[in-house]
Short mmCIF file of C-alpha atoms and ligand atoms in Angstrom, two decimals:
data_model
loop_
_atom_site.label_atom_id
_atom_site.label_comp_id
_atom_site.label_asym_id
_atom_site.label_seq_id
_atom_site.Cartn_x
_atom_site.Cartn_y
_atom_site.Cartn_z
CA UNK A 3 -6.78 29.43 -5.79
CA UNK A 4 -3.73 31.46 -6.05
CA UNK A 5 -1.18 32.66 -4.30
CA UNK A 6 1.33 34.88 -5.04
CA UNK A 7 0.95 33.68 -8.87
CA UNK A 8 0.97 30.23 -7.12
CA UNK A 9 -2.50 27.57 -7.09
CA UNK A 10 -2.72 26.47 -3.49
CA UNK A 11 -5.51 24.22 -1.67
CA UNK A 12 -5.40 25.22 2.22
CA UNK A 13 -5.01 21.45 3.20
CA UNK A 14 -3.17 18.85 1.77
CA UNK A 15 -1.20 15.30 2.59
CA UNK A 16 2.23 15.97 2.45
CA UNK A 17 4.84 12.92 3.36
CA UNK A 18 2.81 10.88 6.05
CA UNK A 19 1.50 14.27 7.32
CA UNK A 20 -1.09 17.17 6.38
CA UNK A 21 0.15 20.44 5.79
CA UNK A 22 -2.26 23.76 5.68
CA UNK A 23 -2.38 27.19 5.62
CA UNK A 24 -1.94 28.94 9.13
CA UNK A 25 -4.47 31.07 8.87
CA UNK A 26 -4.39 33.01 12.26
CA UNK A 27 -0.74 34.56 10.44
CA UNK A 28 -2.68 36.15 7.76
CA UNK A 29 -2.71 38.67 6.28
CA UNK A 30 0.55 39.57 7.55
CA UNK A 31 2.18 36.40 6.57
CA UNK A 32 1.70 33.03 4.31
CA UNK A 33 2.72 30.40 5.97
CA UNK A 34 2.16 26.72 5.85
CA UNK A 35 2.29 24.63 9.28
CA UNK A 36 2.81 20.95 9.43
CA UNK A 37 -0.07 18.55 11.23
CA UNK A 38 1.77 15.36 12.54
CA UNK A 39 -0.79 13.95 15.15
CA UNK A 40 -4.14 13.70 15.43
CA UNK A 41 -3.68 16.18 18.46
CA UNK A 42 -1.53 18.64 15.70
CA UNK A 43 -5.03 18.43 13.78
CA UNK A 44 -7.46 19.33 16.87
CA UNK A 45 -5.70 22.14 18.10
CA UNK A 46 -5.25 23.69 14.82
CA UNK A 47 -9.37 23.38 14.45
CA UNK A 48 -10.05 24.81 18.14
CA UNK A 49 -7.16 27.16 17.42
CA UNK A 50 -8.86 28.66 14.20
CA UNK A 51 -5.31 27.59 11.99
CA UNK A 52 -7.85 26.07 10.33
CA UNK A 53 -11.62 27.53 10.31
CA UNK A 54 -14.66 27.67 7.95
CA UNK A 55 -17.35 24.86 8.04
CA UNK A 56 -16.41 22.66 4.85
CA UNK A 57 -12.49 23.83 5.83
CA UNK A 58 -13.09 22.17 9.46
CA UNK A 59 -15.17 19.02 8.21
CA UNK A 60 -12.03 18.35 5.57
CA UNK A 61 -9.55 18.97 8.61
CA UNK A 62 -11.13 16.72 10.99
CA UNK A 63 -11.30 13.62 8.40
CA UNK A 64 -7.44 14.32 7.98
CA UNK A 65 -7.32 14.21 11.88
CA UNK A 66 -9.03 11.08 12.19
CA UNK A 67 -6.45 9.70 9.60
CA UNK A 68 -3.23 10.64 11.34
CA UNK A 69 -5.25 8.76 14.47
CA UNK A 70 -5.30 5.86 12.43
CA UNK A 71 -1.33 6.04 12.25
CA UNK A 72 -0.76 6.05 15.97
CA UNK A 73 -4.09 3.44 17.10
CA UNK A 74 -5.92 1.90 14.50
CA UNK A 75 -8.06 -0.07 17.20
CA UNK A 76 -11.77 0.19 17.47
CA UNK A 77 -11.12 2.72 20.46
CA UNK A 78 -8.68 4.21 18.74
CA UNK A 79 -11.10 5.28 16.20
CA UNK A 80 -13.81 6.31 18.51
CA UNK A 81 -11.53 8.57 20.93
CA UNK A 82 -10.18 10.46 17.91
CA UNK A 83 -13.48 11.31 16.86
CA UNK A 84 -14.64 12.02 19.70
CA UNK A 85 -11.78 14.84 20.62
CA UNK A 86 -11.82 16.03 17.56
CA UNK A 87 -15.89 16.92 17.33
CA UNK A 88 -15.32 18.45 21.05
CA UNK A 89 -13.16 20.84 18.69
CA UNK A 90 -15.77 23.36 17.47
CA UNK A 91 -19.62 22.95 18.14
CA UNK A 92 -21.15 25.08 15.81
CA UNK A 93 -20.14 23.95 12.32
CA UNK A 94 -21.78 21.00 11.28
CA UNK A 95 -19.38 19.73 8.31
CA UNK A 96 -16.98 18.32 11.35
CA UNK A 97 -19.53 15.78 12.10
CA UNK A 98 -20.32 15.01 8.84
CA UNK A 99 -16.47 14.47 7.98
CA UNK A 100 -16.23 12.25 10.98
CA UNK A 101 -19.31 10.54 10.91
CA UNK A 102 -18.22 9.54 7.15
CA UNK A 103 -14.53 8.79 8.63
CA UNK A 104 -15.71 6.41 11.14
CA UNK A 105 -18.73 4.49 8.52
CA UNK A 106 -15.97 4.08 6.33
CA UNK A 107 -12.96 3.00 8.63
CA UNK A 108 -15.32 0.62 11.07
CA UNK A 109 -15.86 -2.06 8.52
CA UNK A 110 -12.35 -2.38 7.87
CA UNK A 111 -9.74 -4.20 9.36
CA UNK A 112 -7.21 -2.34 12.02
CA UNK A 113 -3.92 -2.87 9.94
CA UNK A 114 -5.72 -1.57 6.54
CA UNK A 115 -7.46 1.86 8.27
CA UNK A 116 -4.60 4.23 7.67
CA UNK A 117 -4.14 3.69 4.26
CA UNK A 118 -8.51 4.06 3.52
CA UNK A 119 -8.05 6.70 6.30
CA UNK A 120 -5.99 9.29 4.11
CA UNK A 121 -8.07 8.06 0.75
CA UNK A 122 -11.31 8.95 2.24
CA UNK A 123 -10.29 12.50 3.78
CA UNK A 124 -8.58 13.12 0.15
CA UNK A 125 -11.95 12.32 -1.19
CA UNK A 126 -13.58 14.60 1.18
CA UNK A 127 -10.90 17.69 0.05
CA UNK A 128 -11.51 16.68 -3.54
CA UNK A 129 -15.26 16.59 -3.44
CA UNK A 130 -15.52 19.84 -1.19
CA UNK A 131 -13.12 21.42 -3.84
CA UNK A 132 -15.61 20.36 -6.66
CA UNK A 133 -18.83 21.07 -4.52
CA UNK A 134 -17.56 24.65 -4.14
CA UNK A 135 -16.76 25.07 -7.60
CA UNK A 136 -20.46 23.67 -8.58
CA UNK A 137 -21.74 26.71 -6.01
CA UNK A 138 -19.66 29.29 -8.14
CA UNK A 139 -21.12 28.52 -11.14
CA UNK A 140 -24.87 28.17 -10.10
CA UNK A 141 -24.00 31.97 -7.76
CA UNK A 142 -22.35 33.70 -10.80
CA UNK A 143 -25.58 33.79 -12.46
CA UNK A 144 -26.83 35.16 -9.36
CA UNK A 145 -24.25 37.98 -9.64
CA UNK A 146 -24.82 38.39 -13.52
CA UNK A 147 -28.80 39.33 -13.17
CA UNK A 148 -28.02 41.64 -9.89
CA UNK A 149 -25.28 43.30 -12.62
CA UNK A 150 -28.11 43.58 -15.59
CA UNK A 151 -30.39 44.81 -13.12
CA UNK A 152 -28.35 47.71 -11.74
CA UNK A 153 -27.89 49.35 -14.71
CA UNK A 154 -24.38 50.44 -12.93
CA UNK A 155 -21.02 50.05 -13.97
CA UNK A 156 -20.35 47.55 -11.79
CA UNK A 157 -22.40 44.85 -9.38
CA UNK A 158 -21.89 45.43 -6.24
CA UNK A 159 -21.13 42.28 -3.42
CA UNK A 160 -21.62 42.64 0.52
CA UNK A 161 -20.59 39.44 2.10
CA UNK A 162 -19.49 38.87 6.41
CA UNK A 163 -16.45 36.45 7.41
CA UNK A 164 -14.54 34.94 5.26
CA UNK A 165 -16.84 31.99 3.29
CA UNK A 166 -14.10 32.02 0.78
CA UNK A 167 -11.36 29.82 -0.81
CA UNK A 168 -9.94 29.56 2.96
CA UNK A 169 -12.85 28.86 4.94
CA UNK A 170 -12.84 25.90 2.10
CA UNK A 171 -10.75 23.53 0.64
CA UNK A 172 -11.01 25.28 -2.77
CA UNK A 173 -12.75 28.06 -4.25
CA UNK A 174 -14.98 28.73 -1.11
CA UNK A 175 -18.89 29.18 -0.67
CA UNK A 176 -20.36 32.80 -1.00
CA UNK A 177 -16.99 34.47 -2.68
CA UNK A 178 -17.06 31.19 -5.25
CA UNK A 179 -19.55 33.09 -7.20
CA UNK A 180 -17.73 36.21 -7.21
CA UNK A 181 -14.41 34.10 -8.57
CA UNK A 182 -16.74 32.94 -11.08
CA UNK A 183 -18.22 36.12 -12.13
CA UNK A 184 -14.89 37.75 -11.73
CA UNK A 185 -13.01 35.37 -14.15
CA UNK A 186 -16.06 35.60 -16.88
CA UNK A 187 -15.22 39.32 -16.85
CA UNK A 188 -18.61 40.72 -14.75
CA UNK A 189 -17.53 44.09 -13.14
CA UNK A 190 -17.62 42.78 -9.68
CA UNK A 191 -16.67 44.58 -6.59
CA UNK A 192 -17.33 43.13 -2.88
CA UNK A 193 -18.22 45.44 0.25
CA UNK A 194 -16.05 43.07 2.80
CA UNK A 195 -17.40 43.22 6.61
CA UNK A 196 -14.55 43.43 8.96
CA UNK A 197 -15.83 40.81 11.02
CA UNK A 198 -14.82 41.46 14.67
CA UNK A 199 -14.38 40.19 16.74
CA UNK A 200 -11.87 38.11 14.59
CA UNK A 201 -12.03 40.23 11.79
CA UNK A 202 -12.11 37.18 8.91
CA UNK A 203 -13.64 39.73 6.92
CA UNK A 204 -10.69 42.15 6.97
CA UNK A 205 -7.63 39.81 7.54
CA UNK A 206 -8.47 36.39 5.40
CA UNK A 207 -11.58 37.67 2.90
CA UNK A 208 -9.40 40.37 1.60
CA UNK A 209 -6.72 39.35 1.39
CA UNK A 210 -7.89 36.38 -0.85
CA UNK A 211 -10.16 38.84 -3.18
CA UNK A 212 -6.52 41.10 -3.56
CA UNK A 213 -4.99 37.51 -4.38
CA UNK A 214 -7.52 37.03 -7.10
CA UNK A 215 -7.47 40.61 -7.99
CA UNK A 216 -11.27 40.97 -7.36
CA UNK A 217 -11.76 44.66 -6.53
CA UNK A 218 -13.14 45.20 -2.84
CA UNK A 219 -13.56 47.61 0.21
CA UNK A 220 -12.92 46.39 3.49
CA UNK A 221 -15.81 48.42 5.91
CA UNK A 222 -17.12 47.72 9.46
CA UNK A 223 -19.78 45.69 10.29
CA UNK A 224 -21.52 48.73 11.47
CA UNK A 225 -21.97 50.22 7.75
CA UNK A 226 -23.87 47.43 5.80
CA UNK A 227 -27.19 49.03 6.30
CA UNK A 228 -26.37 52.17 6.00
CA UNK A 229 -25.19 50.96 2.22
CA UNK A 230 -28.00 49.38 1.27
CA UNK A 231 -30.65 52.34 2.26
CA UNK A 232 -28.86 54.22 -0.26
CA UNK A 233 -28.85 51.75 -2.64
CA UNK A 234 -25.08 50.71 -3.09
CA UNK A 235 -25.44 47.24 -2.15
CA UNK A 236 -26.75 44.85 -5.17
CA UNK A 237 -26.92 41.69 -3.33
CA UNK A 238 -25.45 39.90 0.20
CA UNK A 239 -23.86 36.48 -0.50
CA UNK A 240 -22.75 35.01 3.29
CA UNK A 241 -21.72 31.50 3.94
CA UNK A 242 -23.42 29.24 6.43
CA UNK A 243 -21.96 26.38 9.37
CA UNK A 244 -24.78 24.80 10.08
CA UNK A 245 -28.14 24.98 7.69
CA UNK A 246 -31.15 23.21 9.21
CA UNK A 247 -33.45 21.34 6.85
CA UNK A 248 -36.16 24.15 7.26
CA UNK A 249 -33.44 26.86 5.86
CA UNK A 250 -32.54 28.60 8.95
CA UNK A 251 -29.09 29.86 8.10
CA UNK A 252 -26.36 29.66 11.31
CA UNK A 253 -23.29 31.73 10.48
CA UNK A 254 -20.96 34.00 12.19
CA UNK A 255 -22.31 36.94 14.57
CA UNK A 256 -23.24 39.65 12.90
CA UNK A 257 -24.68 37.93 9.90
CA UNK A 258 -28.17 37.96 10.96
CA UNK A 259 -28.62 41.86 11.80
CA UNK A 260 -26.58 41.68 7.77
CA UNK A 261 -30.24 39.92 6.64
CA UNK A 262 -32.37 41.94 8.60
CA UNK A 263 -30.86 45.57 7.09
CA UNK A 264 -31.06 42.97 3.68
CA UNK A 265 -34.85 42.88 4.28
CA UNK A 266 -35.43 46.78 5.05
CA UNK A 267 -33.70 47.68 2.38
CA UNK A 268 -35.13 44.64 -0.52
CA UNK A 269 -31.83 43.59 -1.07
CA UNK A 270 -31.56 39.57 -1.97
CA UNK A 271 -29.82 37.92 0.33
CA UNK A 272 -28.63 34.46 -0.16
CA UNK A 273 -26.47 31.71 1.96
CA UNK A 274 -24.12 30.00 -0.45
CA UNK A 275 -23.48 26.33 1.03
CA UNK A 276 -22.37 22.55 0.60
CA UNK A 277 -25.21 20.04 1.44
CA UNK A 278 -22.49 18.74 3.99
CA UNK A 279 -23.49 22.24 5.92
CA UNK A 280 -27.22 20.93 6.07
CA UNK A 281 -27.89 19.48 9.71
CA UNK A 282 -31.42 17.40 8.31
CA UNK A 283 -31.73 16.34 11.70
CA UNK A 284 -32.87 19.61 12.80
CA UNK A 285 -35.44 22.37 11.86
CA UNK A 286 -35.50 25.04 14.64
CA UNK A 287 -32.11 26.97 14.17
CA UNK A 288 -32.50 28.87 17.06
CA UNK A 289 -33.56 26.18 19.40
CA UNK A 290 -31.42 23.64 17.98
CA UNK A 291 -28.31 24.89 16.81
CA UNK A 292 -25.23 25.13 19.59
CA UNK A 293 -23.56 28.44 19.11
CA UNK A 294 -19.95 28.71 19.92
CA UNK A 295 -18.72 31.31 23.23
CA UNK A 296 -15.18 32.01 22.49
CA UNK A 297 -12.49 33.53 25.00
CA UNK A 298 -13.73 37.61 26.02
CA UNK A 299 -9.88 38.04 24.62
CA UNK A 300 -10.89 37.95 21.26
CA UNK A 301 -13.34 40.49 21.86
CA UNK A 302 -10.66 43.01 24.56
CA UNK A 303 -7.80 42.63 22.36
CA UNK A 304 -6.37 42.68 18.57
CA UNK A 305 -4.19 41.61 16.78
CA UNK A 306 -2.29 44.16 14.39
CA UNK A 307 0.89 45.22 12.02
CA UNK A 308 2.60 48.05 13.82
CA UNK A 309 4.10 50.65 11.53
CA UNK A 310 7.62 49.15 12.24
CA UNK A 311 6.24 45.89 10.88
CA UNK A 312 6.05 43.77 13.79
CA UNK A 313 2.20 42.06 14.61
CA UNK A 314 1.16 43.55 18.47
CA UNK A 315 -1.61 42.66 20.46
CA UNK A 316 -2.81 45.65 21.86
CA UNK A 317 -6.25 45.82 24.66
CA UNK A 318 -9.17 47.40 23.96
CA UNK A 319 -10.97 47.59 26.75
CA UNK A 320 -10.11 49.04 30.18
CA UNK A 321 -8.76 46.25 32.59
CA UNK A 322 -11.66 44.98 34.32
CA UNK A 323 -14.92 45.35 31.84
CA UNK A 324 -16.02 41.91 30.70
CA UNK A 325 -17.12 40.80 27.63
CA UNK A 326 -18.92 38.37 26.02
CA UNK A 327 -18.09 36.28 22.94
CA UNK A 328 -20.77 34.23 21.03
CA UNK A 329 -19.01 33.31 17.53
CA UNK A 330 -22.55 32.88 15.35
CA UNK A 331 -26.00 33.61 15.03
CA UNK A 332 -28.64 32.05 13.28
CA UNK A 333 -30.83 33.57 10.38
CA UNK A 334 -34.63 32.54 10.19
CA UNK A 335 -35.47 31.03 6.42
CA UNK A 336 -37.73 34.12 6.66
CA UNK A 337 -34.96 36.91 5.78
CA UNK A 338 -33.09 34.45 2.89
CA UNK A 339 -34.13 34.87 -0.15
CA UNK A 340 -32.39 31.76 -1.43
CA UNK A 341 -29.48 29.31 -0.67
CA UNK A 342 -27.16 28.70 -3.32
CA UNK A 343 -25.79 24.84 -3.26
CA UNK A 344 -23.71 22.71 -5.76
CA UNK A 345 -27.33 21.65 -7.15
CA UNK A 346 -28.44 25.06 -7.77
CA UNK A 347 -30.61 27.73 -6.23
CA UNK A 348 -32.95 26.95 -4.12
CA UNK A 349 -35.75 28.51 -1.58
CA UNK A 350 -34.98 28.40 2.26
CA UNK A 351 -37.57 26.39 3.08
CA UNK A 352 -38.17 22.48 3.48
CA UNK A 353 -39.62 22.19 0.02
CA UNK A 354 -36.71 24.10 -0.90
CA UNK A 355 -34.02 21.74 0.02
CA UNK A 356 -35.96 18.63 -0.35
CA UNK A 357 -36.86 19.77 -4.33
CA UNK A 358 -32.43 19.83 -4.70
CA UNK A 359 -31.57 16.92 -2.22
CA UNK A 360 -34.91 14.56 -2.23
CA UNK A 361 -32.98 11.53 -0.73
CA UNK A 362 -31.55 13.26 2.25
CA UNK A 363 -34.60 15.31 2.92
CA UNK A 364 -36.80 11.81 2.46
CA UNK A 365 -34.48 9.93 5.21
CA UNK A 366 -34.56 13.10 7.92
C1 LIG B 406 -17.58 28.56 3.80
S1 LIG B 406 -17.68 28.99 5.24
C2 LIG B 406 -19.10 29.52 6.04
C3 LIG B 406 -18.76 29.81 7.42
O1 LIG B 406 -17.96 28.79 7.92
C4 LIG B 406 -18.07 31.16 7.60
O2 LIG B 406 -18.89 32.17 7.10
C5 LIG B 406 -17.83 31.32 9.05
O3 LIG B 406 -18.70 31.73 9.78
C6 LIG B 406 -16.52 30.88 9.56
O4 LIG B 406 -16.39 31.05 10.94
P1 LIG B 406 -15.01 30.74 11.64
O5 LIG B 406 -15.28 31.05 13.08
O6 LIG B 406 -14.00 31.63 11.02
O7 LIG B 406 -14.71 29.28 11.43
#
């Protein structure tokens, strides 16, 4: 997607090493940062440099390849994955990306594994920047009935975190569809949740949508509902990190009080999502899905621009109140009214998924 004018992917191999986006500078500053170690690529995923399910699974199979530069052995391979999965527990795309990593590497010989190594995570950035663009198209029709329907001037968007081009390699999940509609001229305009504690929402999602010159209005996550009991909300488009093969939706906190204000209201509210997001192994979101804690300083502090343009982290809190930091929620199938994938649209349910991904659904 662009920047400044300019088409950028947020990872890429560059020279021997990966480069990406460093996304905890934004939207303050674009800059790119340079992974040269396995270790480079695990503390940019627990460090949220990198963050966003398919953004994480494509980051980890680059990890696992500068591993294969420094130990190619059989133990090599294992201890990379394993440190890198201990990055993040919540999105399931980083097991999927290493899982595929190791299948392919382990039936190869030591001294050929860091060549396949950076082939297979390109193919994994490639794919995820096709599988995104295959969401857009199959949302922005989505977008185009809520816009007939309306009878407004314009369609009106609320998504929560950043699910876009960022959280991706390409294009994104939930704002894909928006790109879409936006390029095919559809008067769209997205209601942007701030997000907190990390604000994604304010910092990363619109900044991207000013990129792309999609019009938007940043608000806080306290104001959804009130929007869409008077009617100013036309649909909710989120993203999802781990889907389970029932259509429970896990995504970050916040989203699922977004679905249940969706439901009140009889707003649609969909989860736009790879199939490398869908966990088949598991059916019970809330029972089964691991939900990240992250440090109570995300929550007491903030990040900022000051008026004399330096970035300050200033406390929120008084000294000694605690706080409490769980990073997503899950969403019962019951409040989604559909998931968008790169094979279409699709119930959240079991029949669902299986009716878009039979083969998958058949071996779970
Ligand atoms: C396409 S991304 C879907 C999700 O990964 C996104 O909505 C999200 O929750 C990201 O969380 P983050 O903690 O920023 O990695």
């Amino acid at each position: 997607m662009q920047v400044e004018g300019r088409d950028f992917r947020t990872i890429w191999p560059d020279r021997g090493h990966v480069s990406v986006i460093d996304q905890t500078r934004l939207p303050h500053a674009f800059e790119t940062v340079s992974l040269r170690s396995m270790e480079d690529a695990a503390r940019a995923i627990a460090d949220m440099v990198v963050r966003g399910a398919p953004l994480i699974g494509a980051a980890g199979a680059y990890g696992a390849a500068l591993a294969m530069c420094d130990d190619a052995s059989d133990d090599g391979l294992r201890r990379a994955c394993a440190r890198l999965l201990a990055t993040r527990p919540t999105a399931v795309n980083l097991r999927w990306g290493l899982e595929r990593m190791e299948r392919r590497l382990a039936a190869l010989p030591a001294s050929d594994r860091a060549d396949a190594a950076f082939a297979e995570a390109a193919a994994i950035a490639d794919e995820d920047a096709e599988t995104c663009a295959a969401i857009g198209n199959h949302g922005e029709s989505l977008i185009r009935a809520a816009f007939e329907k309306s009878g407004r001037d314009r369609v009106n968007v609320l998504t929560h975190c950043n699910a876009g081009w960022l959280a991706t390699v390409d294009w994104g999940t939930a704002l894909a569809p928006i790109y879409k509609a936006h390029r095919a001229g559809l008067p769209v305009h997205v209601f942007v949740d701030e997000t907190r504690p990390r604000n994604q929402g304010a910092s990363l999602t619109a900044w991207e949508l000013a990129q792309e010159g999609v019009a938007h209005t940043v608000i806080v996550d306290n104001a959804g509902g009130h929007l869409m009991q008077r009617g100013e909300v036309d649909l909710c488009i989120v993203g999802s990190d781990r889907t389970t093969r029932a259509g429970d939706v896990c995504n970050k906190i916040g989203t699922y009080l977004k679905a249940l204000a969706a439901k009140d209201c009889g707003v649609p509210f969909y989860a736009a999502l790879p199939a490398s997001t869908v966990d088949w192994r598991i059916v019970d979101g809330l029972r089964d899905i691991p939900i990240e804690e992250r440090s109570p300083e995300e929550v007491t502090h903030l990040a900022g621009m000051a008026v004399d343009g330096r970035v300050e982290r200033v406390r929120l809190t008084p000294q000694a109140t605690p706080a409490r930091n769980p990073a997503f929620d899950v969403t019962p199938s019951r409040l989604v009214t559909g998931l968008i994938t790169e094979r279409g649209v699709c119930d959240a349910s079991a029949e669902g998924l299986a009716s878009l991904f039979p083969a998958e659904a058949k071996a779970a």
